[in-house]
Coordinates of C-alpha atoms and ligand atoms in Angstrom, one line a residue:
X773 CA 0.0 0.0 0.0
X774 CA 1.6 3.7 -0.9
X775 CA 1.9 6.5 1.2
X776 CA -0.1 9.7 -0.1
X777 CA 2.9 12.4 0.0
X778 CA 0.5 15.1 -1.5
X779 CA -1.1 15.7 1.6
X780 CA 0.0 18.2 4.3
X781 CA -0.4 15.4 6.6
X782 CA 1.4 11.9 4.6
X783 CA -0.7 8.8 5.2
X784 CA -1.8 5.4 4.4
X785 CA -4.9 6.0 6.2
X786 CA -7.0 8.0 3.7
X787 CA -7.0 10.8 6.2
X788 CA -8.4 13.1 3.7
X789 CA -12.0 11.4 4.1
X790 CA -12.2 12.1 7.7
X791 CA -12.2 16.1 7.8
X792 CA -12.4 16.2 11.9
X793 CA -9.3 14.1 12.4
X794 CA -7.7 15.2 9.7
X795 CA -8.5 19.1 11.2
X796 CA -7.4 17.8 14.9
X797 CA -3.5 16.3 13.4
X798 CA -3.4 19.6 11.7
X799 CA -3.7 21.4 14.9
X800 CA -1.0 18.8 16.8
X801 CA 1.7 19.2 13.8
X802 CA 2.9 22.8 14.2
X803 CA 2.8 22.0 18.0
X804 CA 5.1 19.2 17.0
X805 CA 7.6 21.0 14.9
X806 CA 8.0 23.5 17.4
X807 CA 8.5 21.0 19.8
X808 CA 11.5 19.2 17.8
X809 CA 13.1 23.1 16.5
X810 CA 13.4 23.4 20.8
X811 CA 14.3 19.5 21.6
X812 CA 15.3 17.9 18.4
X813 CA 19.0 17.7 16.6
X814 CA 20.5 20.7 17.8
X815 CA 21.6 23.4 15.4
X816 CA 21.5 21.5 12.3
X817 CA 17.5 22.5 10.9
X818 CA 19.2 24.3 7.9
X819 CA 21.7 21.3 7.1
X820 CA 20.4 18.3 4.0
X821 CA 21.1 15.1 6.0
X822 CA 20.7 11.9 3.2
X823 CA 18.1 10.4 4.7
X824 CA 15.5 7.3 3.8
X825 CA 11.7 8.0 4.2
X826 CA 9.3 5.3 3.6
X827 CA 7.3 5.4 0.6
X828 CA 5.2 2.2 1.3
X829 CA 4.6 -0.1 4.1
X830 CA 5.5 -3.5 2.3
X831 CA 8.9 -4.6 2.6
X832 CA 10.2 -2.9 -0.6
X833 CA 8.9 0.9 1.1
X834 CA 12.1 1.7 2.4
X835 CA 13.1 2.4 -1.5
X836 CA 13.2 6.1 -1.1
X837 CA 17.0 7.6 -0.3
X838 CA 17.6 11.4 -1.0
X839 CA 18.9 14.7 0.8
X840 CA 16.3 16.1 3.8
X841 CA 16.4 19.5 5.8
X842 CA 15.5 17.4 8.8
X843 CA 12.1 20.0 9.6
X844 CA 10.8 19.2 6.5
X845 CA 11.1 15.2 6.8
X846 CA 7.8 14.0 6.0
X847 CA 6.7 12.4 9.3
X848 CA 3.0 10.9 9.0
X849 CA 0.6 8.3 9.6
X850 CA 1.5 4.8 8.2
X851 CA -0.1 1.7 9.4
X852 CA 0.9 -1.8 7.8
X853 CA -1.8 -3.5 5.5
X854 CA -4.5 -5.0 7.3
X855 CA -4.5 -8.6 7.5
X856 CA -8.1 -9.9 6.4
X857 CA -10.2 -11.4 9.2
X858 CA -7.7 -10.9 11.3
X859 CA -8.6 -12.8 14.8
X860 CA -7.6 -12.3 18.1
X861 CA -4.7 -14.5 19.1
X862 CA -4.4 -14.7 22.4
X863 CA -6.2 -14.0 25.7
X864 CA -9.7 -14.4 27.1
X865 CA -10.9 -13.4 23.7
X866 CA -8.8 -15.8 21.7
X867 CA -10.6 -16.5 18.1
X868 CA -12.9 -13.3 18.4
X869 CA -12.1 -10.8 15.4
X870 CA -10.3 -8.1 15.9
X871 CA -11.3 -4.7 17.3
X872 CA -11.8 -2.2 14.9
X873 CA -12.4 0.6 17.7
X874 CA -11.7 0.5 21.1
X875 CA -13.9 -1.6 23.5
X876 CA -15.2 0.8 26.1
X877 CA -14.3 -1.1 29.0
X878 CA -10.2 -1.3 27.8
X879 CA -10.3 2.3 26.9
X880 CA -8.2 3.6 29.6
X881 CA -6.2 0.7 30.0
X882 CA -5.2 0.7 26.4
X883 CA -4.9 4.6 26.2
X884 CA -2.2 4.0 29.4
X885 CA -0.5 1.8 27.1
X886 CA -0.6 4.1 24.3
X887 CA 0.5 6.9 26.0
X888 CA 3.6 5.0 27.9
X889 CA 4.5 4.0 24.4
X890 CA 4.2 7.3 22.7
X891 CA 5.9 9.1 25.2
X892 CA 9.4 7.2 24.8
X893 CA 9.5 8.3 21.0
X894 CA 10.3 12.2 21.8
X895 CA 12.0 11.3 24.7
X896 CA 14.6 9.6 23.0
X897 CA 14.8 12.4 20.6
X898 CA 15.3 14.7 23.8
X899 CA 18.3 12.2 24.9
X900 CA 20.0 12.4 22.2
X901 CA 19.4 16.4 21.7
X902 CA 22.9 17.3 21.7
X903 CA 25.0 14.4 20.3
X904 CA 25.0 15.4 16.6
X905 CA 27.7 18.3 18.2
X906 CA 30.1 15.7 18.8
X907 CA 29.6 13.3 16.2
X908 CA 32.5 10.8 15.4
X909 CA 32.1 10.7 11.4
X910 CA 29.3 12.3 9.1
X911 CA 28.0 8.4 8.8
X912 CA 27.3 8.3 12.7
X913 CA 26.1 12.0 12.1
X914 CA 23.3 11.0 9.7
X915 CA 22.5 7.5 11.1
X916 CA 21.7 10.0 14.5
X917 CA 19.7 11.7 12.4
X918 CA 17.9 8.8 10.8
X919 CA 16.9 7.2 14.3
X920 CA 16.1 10.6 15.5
X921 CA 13.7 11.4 12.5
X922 CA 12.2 7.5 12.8
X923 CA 11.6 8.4 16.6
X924 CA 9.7 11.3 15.5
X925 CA 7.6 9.6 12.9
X926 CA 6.1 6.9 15.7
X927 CA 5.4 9.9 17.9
X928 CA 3.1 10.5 15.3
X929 CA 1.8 6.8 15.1
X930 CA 0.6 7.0 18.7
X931 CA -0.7 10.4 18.0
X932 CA -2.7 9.2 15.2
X933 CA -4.3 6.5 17.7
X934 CA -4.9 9.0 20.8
X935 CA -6.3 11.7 18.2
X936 CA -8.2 8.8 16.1
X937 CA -9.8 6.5 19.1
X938 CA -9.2 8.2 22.4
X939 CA -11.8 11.7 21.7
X940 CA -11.2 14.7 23.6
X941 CA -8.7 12.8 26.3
X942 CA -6.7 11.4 23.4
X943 CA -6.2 14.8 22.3
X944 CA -5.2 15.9 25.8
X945 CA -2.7 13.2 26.1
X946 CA -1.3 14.0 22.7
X947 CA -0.6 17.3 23.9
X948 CA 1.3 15.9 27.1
X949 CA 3.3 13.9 25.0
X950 CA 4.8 17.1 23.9
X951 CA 4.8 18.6 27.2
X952 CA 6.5 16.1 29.1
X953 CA 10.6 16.4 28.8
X954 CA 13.5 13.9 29.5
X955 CA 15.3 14.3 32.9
X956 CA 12.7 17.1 33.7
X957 CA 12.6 17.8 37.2
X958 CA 9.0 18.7 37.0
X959 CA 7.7 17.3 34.2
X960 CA 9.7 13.9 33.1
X961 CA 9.0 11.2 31.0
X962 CA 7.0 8.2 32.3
X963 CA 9.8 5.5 32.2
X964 CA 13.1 5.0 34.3
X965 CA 15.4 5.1 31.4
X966 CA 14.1 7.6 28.7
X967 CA 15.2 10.1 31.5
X968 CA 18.8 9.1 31.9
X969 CA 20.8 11.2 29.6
X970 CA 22.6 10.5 26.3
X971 CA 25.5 12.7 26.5
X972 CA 28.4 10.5 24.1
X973 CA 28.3 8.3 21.4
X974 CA 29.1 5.3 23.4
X975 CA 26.1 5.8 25.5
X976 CA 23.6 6.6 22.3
X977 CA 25.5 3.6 21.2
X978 CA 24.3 1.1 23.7
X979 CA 20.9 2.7 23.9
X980 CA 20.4 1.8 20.6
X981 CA 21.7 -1.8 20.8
X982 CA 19.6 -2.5 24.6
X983 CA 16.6 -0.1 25.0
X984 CA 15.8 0.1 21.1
X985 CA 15.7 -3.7 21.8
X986 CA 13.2 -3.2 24.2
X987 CA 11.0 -1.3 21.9
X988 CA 11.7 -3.9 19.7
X989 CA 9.9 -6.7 22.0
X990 CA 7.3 -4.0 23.2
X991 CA 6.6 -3.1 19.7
X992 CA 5.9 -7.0 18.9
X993 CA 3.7 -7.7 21.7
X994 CA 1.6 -4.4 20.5
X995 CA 1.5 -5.7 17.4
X996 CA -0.2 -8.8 18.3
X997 CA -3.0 -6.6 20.1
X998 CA -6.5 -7.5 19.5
X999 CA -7.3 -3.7 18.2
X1000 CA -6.1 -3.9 15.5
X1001 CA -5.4 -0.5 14.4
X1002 CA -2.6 -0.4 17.3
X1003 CA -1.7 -4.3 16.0
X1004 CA -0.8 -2.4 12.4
X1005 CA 0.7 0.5 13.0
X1006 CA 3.4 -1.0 15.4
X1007 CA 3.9 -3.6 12.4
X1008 CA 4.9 -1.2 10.7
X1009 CA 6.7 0.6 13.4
X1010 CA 8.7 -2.1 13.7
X1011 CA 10.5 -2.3 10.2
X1012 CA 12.0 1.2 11.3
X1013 CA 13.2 0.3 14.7
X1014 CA 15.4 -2.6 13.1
X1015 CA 17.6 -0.2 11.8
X1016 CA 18.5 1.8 15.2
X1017 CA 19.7 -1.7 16.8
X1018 CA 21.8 -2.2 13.5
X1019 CA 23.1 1.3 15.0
X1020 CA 23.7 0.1 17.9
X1021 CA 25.3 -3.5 17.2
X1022 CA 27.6 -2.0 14.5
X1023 CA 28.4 1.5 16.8
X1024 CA 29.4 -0.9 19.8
X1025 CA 31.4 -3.6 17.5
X1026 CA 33.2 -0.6 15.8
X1027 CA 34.0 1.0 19.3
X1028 CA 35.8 -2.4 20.0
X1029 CA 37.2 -3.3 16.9
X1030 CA 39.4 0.4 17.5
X1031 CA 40.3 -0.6 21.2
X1032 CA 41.4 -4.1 19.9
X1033 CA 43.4 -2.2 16.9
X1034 CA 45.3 0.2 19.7
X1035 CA 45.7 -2.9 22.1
X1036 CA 47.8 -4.8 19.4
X1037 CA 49.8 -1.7 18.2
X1038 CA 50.4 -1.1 22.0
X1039 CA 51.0 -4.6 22.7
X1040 CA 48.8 -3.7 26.0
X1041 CA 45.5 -4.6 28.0
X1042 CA 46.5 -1.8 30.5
X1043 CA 42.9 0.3 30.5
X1044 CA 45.4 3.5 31.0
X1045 CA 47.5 2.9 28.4
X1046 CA 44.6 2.2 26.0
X1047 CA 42.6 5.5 27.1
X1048 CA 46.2 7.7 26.6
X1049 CA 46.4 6.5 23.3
X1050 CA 42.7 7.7 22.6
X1051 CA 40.7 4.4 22.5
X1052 CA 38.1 3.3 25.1
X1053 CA 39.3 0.3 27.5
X1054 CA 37.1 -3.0 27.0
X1055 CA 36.5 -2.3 31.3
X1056 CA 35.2 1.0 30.1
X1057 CA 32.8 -0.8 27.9
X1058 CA 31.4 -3.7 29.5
X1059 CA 30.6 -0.6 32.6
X1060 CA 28.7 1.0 30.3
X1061 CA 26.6 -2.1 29.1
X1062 CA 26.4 -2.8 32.1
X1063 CA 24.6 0.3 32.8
X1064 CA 22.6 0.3 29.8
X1065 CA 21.2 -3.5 29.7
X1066 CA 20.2 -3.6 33.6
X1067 CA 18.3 -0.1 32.6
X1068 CA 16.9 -1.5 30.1
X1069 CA 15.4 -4.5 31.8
X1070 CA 13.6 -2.4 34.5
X1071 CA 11.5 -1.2 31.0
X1072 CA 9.6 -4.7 31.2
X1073 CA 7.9 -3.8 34.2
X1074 CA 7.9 -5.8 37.6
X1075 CA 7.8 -9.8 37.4
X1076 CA 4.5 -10.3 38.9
X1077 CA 2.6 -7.7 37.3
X1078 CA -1.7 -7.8 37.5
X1079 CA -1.2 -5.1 34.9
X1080 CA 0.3 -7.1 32.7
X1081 CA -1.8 -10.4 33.4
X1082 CA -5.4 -8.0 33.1
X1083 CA -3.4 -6.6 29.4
X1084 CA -2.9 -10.1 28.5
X1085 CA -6.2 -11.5 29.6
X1086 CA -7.8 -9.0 27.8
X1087 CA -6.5 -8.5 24.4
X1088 CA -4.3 -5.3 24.6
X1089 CA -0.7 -6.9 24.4
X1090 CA 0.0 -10.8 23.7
X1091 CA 3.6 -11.7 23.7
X1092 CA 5.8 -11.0 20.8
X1093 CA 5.6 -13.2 18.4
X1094 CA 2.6 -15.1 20.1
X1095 CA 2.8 -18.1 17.6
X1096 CA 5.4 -19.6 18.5
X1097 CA 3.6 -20.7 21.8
X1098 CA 1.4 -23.5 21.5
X1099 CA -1.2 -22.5 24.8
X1100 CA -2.5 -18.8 23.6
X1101 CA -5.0 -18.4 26.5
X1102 CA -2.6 -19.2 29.5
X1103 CA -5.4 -19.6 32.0
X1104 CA -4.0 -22.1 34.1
X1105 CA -0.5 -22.2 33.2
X1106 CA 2.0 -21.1 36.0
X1107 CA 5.8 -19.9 36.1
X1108 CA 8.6 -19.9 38.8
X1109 CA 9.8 -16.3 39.2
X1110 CA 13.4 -16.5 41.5
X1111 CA 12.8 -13.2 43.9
X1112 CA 15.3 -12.5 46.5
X1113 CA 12.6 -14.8 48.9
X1114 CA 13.4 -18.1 46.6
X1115 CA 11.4 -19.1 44.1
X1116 CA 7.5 -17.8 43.7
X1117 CA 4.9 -19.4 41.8
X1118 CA 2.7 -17.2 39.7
X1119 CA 0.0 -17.4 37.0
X1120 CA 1.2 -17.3 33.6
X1121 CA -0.5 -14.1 32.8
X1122 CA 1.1 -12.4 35.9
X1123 CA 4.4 -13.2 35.3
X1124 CA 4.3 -12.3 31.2
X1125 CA 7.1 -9.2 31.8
X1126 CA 9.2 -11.7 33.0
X1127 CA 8.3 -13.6 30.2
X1128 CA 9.2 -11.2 28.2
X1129 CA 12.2 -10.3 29.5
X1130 CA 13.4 -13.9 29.3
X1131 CA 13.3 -13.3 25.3
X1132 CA 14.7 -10.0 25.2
X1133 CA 18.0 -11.0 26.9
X1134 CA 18.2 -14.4 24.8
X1135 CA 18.4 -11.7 21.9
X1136 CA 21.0 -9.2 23.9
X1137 CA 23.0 -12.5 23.7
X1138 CA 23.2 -12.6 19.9
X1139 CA 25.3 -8.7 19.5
X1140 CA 27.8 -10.1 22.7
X1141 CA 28.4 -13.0 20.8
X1142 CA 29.7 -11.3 17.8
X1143 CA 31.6 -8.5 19.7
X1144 CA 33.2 -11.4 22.0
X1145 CA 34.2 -13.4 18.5
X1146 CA 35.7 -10.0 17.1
X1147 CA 37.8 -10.0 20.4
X1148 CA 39.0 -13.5 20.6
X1149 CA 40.0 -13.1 17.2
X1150 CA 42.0 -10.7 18.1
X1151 CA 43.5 -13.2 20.1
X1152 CA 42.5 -12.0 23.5
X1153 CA 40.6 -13.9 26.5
X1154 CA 38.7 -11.2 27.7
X1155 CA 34.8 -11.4 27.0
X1156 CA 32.3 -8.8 27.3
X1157 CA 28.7 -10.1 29.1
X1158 CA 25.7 -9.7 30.2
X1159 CA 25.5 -9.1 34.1
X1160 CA 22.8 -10.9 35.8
X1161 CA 19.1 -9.9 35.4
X1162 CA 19.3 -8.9 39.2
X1163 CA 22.4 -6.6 39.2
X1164 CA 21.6 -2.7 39.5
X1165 CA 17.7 -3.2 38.8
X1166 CA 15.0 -0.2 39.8
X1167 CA 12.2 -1.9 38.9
X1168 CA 10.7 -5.7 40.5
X1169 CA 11.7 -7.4 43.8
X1170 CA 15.4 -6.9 42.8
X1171 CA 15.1 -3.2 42.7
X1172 CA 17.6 -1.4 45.3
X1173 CA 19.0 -4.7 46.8
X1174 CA 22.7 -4.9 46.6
X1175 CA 23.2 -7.8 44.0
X1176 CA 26.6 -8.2 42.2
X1177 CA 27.1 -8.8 37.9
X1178 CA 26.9 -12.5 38.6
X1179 CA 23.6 -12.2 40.9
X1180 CA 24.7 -12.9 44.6
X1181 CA 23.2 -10.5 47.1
X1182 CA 26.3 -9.5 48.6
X1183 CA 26.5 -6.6 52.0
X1184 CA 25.6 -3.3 51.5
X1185 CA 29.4 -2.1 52.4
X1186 CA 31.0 -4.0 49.3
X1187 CA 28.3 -3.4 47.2
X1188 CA 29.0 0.8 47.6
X1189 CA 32.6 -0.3 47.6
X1190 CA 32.6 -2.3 44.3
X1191 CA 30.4 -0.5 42.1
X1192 CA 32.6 1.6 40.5
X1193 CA 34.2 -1.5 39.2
X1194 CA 30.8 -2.5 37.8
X1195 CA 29.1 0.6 36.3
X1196 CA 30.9 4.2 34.9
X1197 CA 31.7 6.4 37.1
X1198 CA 32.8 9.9 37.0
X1199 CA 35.9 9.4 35.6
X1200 CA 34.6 6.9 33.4
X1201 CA 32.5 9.7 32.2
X1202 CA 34.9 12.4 32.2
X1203 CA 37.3 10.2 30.0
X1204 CA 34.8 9.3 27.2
X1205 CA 33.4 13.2 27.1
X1206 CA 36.6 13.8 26.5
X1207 CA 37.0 11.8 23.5
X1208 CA 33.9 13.3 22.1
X1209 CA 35.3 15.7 19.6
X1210 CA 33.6 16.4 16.7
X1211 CA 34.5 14.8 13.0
X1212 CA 33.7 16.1 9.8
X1213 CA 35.5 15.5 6.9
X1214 CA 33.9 13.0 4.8
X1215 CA 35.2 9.6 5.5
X1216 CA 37.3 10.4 8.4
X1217 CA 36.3 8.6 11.8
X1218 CA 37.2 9.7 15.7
X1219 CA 39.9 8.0 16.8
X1220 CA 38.1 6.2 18.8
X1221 CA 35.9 4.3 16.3
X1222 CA 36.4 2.3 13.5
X1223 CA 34.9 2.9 10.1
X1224 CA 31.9 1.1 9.2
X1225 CA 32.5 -1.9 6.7
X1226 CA 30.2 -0.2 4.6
X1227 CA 28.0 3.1 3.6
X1228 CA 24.2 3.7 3.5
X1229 CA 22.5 2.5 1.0
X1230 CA 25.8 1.3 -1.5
X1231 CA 27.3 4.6 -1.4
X1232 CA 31.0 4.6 -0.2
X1233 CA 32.0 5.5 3.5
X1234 CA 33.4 8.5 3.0
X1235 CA 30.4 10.0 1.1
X1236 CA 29.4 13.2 2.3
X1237 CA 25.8 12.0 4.4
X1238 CA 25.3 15.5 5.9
X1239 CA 25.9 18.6 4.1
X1240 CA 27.3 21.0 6.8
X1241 CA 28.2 24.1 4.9
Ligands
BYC860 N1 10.2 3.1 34.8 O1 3.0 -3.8 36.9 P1 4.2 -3.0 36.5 C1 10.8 2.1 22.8 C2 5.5 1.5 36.2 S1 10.9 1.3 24.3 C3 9.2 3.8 35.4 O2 5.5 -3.3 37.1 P2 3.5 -3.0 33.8 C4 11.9 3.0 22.4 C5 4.3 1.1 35.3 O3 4.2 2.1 34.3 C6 9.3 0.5 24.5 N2 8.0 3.2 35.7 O4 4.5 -3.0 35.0 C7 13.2 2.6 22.6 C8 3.2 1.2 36.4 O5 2.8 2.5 36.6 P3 1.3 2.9 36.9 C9 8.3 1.4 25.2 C10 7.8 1.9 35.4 O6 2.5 -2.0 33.9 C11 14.2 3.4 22.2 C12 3.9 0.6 37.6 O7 5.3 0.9 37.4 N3 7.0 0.8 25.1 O8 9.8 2.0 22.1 O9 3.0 -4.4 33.5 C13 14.0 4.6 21.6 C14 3.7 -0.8 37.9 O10 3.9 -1.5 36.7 C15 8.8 1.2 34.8 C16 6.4 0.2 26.2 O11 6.9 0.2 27.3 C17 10.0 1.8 34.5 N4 11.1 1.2 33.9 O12 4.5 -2.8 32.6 C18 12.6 5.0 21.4 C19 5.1 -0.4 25.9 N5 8.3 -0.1 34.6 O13 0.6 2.5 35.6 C20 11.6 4.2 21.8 C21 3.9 0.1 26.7 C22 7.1 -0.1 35.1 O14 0.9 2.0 38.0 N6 4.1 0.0 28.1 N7 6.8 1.1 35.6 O15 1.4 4.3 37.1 C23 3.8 -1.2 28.8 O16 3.4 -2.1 28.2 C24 3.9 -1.2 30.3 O17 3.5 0.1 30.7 C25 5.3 -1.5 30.9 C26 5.2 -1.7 32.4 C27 5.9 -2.7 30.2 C28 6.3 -0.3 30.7

């Protein structure tokens, strides 16, 4: 199905037959580009950034490659083709078509969801407001750009739903999504990590490999939704996201592949001899994962959840990819959670974050895999890894205990002693600000990155992705 680009408002949704919706987005998108001139890429509005926009939602849409002024990207409304008599595939209503408007009695529970969802997609945006000043190569520059733009665009997909199916309060929460900010004392955004800030490339770099990754696994579970307008949208929400982790994978693998080059010219695994010749010590690293994958696990919510068991119940999020299970309603069906008490039995529906979370960190695995084959290659011992799913949590019955990477409670006393060893510190931090200096001849990388194996889209690496002057 194409995307109509004629309209002020680009959409698969033939928005053009419904004047009163069509009226309320047009009201919400100057409020929106306001919002990104004041929280979006900083300073570069006047620069042409080569950028993809989708010109259909089928696998082939992402054709469409040519130079953008990021403010006039056209963000719009693009849903994935409806799947005929589609069926609910999961839950209480298991077998029951799907919802082609919002049941009455799910309406706030599903506009919750909405919301929660919509309001990480500026908030990344708002993370990441200041990076493009510091950015390693113009390739890094644009790809920033790219995720940042995508980010934009599913605001607008959960804007469509709030302003399309939610009436007056949709419209209200619409507005909040724009009014909300990260790290605002005040006013933050709803979830833990979306407020932590994004301040160097190594950090935007794991965010995109871990808490894109959760949007990836929230974004499936939405997408087998019984309404199905929300079940489309994130289908197609989700052929965009797959990009940012390739960000993210890559970013982090090229981060190594330098430190490896400087530890073989050096002939050293001494973290200060590594960071005085400009690369980032694998300690460094792992710290920062470390940081980044036990924030991003707190984003699944606690273990034994009613919310999520009343969200499965009901029809408003299965669990991604919901066929592979064999039982789809889950009525009886228990699970062992391990809390710091030993293990708890649960109902399968109450325990679906954990669920959830199981399959998110089987797929963290597959990225440490390759970045621990590029190092032992390399010919050294040391491998990166996941720290336990207790370890620095905020979130569930492991939140605030003192629990080390390998999951022993240990005392308080060695916990506040240790952690610097486990997550970056202020010198950590210092050290990799400092290696943020900005890059921008085409083709040229920070020193403490290596190129990418290859350009966007078949053109060379040092093609010139964003034109500065
Ligand atoms: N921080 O029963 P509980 C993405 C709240 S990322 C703060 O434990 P539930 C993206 C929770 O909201 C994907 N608060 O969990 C990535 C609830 O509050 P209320 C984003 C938290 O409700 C990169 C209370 O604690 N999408 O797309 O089953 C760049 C008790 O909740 C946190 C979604 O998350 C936290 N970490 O599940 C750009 C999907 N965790 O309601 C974008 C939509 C929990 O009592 N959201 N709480 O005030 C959901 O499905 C669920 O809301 C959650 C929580 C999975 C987040």
């Amino acid at each position: 199905m194409s995307i109509n680009y004629s309209e002020k408002i680009p959409n698969n949704v033939d928005l053009a037959t419904d004047r009163k919706l069509q009226r309320a987005l047009e009201h919400w998108q100057p409020r929106f580009l306001d919002w990104w001139q004041e929280q979006g890429p900083n300073n570069f509005a006047a620069n042409d950034v080569y950028l993809r926009t989708a010109v259909g939602v089928d696998s082939q849409g992402w054709a469409s490659y040519g130079y953008v002024k990021m403010p006039d990207y056209r963000w719009g409304i693009f849903l994935a083709d409806p799947v005929a008599d589609r069926t609910i595939g999961f839950g209480d209503h298991y077998g029951e078509p799907a919802w082609q408007q919002v049941p009455g009695e799910l309406r706030s529970a599903f506009r919750r969801i909405i919301v929660t969802q919509g309001d990480t997609e500026p908030a990344s945006v708002e993370q990441q407001h200041l990076l493009g000043l510091t950015c390693p190569s113009l390739y890094d520059l644009r790809n920033l750009f790219q995720v940042n733009v995508e980010e934009g665009r599913h605001l607008w997909a959960m804007v469509y739903l709030l302003h399309g199916y939610f009436g007056r309060d949709g419209r209200e929460e619409a507005e909040q999504l724009l009014a909300r900010h990260s790290g605002d004392a005040d006013n933050p955004r709803i979830l833990g990590t979306f407020n932590e800030p994004i301040s160097d490339w190594l950090s935007f770099f794991m965010f995109t490999y871990f808490t894109d990754r959760d949007g990836k696994f929230q974004l499936k579970s939405l997408a087998e939704s019984g309404f199905d307008p929300l079940a489309r949208t994130c289908r197609f929400m989700l052929t965009e996201e797959a990009h940012h982790m390739f960000v993210g994978e890559t970013g982090v693998g090229r981060v190594i592949k330098r430190t490896l080059e400087v530890m073989k010219e050096l002939n050293t695994e001494n973290p200060e001899r590594i960071r005085a010749h400009g690369a980032i010590d694998l300690d460094t690293i792992q710290r920062y994962l470390n940081f980044w994958f036990s924030s991003s696990l707190d984003l699944f919510g606690s273990e034994a959840s009613s919310n999520a068991a009343s969200s499965f119940a009901s029809g408003i999020k299965g669990r991604p990819d919901e066929t592979r299970y064999e039982d789809h309603v889950c009525r009886d069906a228990t699970f062992d959670l391990q809390t710091p008490d030993g293990t708890q039995t649960v109902g399968l529906r109450n325990a679906m974050n954990e669920v959830m979370r199981e399959s998110y960190i089987k797929d963290c695995e597959i990225g440490l895999k390759r970045w621990n084959m590029q190092i032992k290659r390399a010919g050294y011992e040391t491998q990166l890894r996941l720290p336990s799913n207790r370890f620095h949590r905020s979130i569930g019955s492991w939140a605030g205990l003192p629990v080390d990477p390998d999951g022993n409670i240990i005392g308080q006393e060695e916990y506040d002693q240790r952690i610097a060893e486990w997550l970056p510190g202020e010198g950590d931090r210092t050290f990799v600000h400092s290696l943020m200096q900005r890059v921008i001849e085409p083709g040229k990388m920070a020193g403490w990155i290596a190129p990418p194996d290859r350009g966007i889209n078949k053109l060379p690496v040092d093609h010139e992705y964003v034109r500065l002057n």
